[in-house]
Structures are given as C-alpha cells and as structure tokens.
GROMACS .gro file of C-alpha atoms in nm:
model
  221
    1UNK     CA    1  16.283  12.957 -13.917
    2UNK     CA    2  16.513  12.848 -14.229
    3UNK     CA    3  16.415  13.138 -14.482
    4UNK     CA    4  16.100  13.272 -14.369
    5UNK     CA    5  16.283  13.476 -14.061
    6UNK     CA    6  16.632  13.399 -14.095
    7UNK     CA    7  16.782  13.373 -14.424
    8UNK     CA    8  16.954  13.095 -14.495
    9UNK     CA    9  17.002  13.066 -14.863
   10UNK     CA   10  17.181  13.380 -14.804
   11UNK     CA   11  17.390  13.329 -14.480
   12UNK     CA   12  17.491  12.980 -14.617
   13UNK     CA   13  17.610  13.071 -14.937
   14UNK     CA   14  17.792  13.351 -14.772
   15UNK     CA   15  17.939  13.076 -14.555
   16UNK     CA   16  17.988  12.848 -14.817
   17UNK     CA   17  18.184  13.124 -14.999
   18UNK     CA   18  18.399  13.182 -14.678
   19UNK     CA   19  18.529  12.854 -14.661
   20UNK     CA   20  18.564  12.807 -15.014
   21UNK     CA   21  18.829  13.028 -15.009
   22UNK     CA   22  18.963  12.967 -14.660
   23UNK     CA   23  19.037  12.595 -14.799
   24UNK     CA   24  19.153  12.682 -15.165
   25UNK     CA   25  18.913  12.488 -15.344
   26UNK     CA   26  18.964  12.670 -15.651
   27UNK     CA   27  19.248  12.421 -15.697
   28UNK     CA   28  18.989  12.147 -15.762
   29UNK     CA   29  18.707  12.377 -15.895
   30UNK     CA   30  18.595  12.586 -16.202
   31UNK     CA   31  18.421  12.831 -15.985
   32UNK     CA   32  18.305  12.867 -15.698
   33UNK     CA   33  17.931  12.827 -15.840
   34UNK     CA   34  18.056  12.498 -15.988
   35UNK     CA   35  18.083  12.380 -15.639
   36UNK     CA   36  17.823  12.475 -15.493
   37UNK     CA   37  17.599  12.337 -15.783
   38UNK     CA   38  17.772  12.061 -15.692
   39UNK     CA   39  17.715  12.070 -15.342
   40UNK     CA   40  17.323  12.146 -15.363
   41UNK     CA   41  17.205  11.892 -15.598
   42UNK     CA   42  17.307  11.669 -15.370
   43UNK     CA   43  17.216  11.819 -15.057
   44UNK     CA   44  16.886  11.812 -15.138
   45UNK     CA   45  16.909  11.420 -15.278
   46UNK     CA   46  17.035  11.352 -14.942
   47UNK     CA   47  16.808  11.560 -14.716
   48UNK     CA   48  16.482  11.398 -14.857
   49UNK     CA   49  16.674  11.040 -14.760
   50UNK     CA   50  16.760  11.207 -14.407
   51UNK     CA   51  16.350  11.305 -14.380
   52UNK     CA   52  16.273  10.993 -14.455
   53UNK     CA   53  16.470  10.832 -14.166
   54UNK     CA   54  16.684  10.646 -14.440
   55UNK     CA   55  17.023  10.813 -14.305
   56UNK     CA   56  17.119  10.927 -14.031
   57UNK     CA   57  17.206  11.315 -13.962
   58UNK     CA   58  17.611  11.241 -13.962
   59UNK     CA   59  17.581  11.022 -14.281
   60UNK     CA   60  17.388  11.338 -14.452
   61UNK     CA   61  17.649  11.585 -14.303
   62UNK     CA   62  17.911  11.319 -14.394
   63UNK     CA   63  17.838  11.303 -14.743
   64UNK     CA   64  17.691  11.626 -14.882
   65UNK     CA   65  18.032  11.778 -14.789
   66UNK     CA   66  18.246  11.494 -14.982
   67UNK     CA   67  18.057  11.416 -15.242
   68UNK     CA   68  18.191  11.797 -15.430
   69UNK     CA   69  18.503  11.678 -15.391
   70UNK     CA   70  18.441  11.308 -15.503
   71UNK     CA   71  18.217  11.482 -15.792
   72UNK     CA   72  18.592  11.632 -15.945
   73UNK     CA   73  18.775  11.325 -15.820
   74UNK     CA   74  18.916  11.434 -15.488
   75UNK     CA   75  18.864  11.186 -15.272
   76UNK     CA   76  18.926  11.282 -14.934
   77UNK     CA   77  18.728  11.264 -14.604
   78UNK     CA   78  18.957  11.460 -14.382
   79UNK     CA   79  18.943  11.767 -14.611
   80UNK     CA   80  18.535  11.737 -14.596
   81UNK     CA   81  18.558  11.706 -14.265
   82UNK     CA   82  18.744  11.997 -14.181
   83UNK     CA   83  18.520  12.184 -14.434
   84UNK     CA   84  18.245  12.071 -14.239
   85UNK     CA   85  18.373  12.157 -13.893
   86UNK     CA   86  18.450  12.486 -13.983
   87UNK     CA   87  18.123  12.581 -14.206
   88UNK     CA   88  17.891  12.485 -13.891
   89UNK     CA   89  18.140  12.673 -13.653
   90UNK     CA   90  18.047  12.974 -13.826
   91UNK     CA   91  17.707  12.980 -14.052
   92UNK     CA   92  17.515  13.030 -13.701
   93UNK     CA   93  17.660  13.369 -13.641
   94UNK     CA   94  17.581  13.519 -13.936
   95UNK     CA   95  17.268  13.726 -13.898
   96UNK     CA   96  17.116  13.855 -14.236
   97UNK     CA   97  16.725  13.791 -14.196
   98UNK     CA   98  16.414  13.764 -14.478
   99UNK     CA   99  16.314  14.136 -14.561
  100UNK     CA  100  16.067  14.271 -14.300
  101UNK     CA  101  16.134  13.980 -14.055
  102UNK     CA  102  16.206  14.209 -13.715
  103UNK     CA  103  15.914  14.454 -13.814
  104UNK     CA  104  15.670  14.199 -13.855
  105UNK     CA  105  15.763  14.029 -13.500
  106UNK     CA  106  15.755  14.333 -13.339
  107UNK     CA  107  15.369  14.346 -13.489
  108UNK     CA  108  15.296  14.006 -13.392
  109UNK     CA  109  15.443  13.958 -13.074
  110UNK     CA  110  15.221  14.160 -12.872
  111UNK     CA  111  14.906  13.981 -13.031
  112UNK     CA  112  15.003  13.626 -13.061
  113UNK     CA  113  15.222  13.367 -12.885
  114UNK     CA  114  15.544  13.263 -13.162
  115UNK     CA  115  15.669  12.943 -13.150
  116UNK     CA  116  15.927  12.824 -13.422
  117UNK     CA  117  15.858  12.456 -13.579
  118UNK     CA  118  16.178  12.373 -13.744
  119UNK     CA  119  16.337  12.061 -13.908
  120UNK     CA  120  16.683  12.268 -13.829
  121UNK     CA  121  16.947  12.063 -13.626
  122UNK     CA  122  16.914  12.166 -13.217
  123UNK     CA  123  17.347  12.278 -13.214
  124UNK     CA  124  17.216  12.554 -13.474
  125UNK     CA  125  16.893  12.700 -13.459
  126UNK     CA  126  16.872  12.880 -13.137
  127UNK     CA  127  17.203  13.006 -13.154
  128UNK     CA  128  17.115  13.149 -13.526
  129UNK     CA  129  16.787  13.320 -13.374
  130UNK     CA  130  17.003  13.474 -13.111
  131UNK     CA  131  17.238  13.614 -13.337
  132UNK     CA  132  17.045  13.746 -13.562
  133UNK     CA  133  16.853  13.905 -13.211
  134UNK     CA  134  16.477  13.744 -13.264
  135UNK     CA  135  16.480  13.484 -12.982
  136UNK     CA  136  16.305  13.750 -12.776
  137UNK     CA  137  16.003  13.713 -12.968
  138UNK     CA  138  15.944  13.344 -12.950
  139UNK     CA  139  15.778  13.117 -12.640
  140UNK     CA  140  15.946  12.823 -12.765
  141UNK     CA  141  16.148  12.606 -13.048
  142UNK     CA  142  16.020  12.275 -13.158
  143UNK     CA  143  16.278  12.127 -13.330
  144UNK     CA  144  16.228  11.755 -13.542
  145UNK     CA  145  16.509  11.639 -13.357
  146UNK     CA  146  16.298  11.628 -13.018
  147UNK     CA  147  16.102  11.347 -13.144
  148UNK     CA  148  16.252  11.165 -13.474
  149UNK     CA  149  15.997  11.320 -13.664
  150UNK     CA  150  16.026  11.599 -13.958
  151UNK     CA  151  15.799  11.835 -14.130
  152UNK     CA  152  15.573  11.708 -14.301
  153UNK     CA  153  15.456  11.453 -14.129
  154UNK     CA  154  15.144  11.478 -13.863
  155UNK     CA  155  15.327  11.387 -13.547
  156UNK     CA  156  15.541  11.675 -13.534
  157UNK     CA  157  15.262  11.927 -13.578
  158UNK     CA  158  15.079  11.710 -13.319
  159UNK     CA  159  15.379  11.738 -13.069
  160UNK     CA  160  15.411  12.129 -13.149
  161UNK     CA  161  15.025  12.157 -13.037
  162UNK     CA  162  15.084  11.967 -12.706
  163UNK     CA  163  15.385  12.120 -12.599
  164UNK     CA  164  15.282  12.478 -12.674
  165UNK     CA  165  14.902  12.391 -12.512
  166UNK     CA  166  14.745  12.516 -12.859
  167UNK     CA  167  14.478  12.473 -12.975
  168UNK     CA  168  14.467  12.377 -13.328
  169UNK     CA  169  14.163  12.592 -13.513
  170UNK     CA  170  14.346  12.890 -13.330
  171UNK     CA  171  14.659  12.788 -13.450
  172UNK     CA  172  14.841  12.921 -13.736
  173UNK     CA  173  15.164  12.736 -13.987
  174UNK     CA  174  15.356  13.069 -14.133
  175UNK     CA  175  15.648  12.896 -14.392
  176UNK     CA  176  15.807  12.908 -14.721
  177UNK     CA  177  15.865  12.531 -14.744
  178UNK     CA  178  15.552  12.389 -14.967
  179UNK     CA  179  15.600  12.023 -14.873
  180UNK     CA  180  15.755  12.076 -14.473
  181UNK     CA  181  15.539  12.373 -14.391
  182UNK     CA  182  15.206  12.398 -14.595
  183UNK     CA  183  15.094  12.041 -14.725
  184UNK     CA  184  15.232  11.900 -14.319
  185UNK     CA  185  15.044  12.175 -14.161
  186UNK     CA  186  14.720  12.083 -14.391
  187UNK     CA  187  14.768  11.734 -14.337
  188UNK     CA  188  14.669  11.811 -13.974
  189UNK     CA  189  14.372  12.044 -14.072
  190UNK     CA  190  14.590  12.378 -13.955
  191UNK     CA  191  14.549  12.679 -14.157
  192UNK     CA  192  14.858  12.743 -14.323
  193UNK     CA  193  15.042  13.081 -14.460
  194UNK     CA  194  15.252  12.999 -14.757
  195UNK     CA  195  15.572  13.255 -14.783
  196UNK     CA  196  15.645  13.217 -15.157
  197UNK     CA  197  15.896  13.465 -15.191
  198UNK     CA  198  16.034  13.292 -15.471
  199UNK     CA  199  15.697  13.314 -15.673
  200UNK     CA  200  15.696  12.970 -15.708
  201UNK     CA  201  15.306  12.975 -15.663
  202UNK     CA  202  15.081  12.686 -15.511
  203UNK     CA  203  15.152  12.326 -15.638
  204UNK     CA  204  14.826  12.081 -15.556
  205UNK     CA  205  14.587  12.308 -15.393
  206UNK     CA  206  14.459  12.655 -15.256
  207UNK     CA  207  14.666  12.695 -14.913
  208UNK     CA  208  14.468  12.921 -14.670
  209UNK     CA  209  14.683  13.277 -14.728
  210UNK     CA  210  14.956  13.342 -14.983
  211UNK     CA  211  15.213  13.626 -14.924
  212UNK     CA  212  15.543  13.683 -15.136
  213UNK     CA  213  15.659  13.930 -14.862
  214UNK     CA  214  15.594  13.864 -14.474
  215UNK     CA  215  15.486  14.253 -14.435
  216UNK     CA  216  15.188  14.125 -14.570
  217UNK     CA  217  15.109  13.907 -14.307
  218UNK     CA  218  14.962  14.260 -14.157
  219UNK     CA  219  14.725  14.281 -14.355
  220UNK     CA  220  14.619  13.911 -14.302
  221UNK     CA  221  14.660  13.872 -13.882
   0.00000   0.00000   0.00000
C-alpha cells in the first residue's frame, strides 16, 4: 500500500509540512527539514522496536511525535499530542499516488484478484485507498494489526493466503519495502516483485522481478 500505490513519503511530508506551520514550530526549529530529520531518524528507530512487539502502537505514536521537540529541548506532551491528533486527522485524505498506480490497476484488475498486505494501522489505510479512489480494485485488506503480526515475518503471509483462499505458487508479493515485502514474502517461498523506485537495488539476493516503475509490471504479468 505505503509507497508502492499510495504515496506516502509524499502525502506525509506534505502533512507534516501542514502542521508544521499550523503549530508554529519554527519557534523551536531551524527549518522545517531540521524537524523532520529530526522526526524520521527516530521514527524509524522506533518502528523497528514497534515490529518487533517491543512497544506498543501508542508508545511509538507517543514518542516519535515528542521526541522533535525533546530533541531542541521542548518538553511537552500536550503540544505532541495535539500535533499528533491533528496530523492523523488529515494525512488519510490526501490522495497523491506512486506514478502509474491507477493505470496499472486498471490492467490488473480484470486479470488477477488484488489484495493489499499492509503493516499500516486499520483507522488509516482503507480510508487512504478510498481517497485516493483505488479501493475499487482490491478484494480485500490484510492489515498486521488483524493478528499481532508484521511484515516480515511468515505468519502474516500465511494468514494473507488463508483468508484470501490463495494459493501460494499462484500467488504474487508486489512492494517497495526490501525487508517487509521481499525477504517476508521469500521467507514463505512466494515470488516476490521488488518496486525499487529509489534505485536502491537488491541487498542479499536475486528477488524474482525488479521494476523501478510499476508500468513495468506489464510487461512482467
């Protein structure tokens, strides 16, 4: 879901920006890309904690929105807080998605039955598909959330595979996430489609396909 259909480094940092300026924070910031450097090198500290059930999802939420504020010695909860409430009030309306993301649904939903296998929280993801209008083209969303369990690890592709009634050598892991999406999905023995639209090429081993643009996924399905 999270930046191979809908684009989330985008529509977050376009959110991030929003609030930014809705709550002043250039009174404790150099820049707004001093925050968010801020922000994201901790966000992804605490995420890898969060997949690895060693927080829970309020104590991630909790802290990746103080801990900017802590960083420039503003320590206050309530102002994170309301940060919070009002960043995840709004990122799931906004509805830029990855280049070619409509035109290649339209090619595959005729041919194949879509599913979307997501670590994304349950409040936001279907509500994000919807507004950026590709809900239509999906059977189903598996979310982490409906069984403790996040990408990578085997159970959650296992669930996917039961609750869709797929088989797995007919089944096929589209993502941009290396770790989530491509080493969980080959973990399982599913062929795997890495989206490495940042370039950042394979790390560990030859995935099944490779595309840096999901219009090639035409030429490969």
């Amino acid at each position: 879901m999270d930046d191979t259909l809908w684009a989330f480094s985008d529509n977050s940092r376009d959110t991030f920006r929003m609030m930014y300026d809705r709550y002043n924070f250039e009174k404790y910031f150099d820049s707004f890309d001093h925050y968010y450097a801020l922000y994201q090198e901790r966000n992804t500290e605490l995420w890898a904690l969060y997949g690895n059930s060693k927080i829970t999802k309020d104590e991630l939420n909790r802290a990746r929105f103080l801990y900017p504020l802590q960083a420039v010695g503003v320590n206050n909860p309530e102002l994170a807080q309301a940060f919070s409430d009002d960043f995840f009030s709004v990122i799931h309306t906004l509805k830029k998605v990855m280049p070619a993301a409509k035109e290649v649904l339209e090619y595959l939903s005729p041919k194949y039955n879509l599913y979307i296998l997501s670590n994304g929280f349950r409040e936001l993801q279907s509500h994000k598909m919807e507004a950026a209008g590709i809900s239509s083209y999906f059977k189903k969303i598996i979310l982490s959330e409906d069984i403790g369990v996040m990408k990578p690890y085997p159970e959650i592709f296992h669930f996917a595979l039961s609750a869709t009634q797929s088989e797995l050598k007919e089944s096929l892991m589209i993502g941009d996430s290396w770790e989530a999406d491509i080493v969980g999905a080959k973990g399982v023995g599913m062929d795997q489609v890495y989206y490495d639209f940042k370039k950042e090429g394979k790390k560990g081993f030859q995935p099944t396909y490779c595309i840096n643009e999901l219009s090639q996924l035409r030429n490969l399905i």
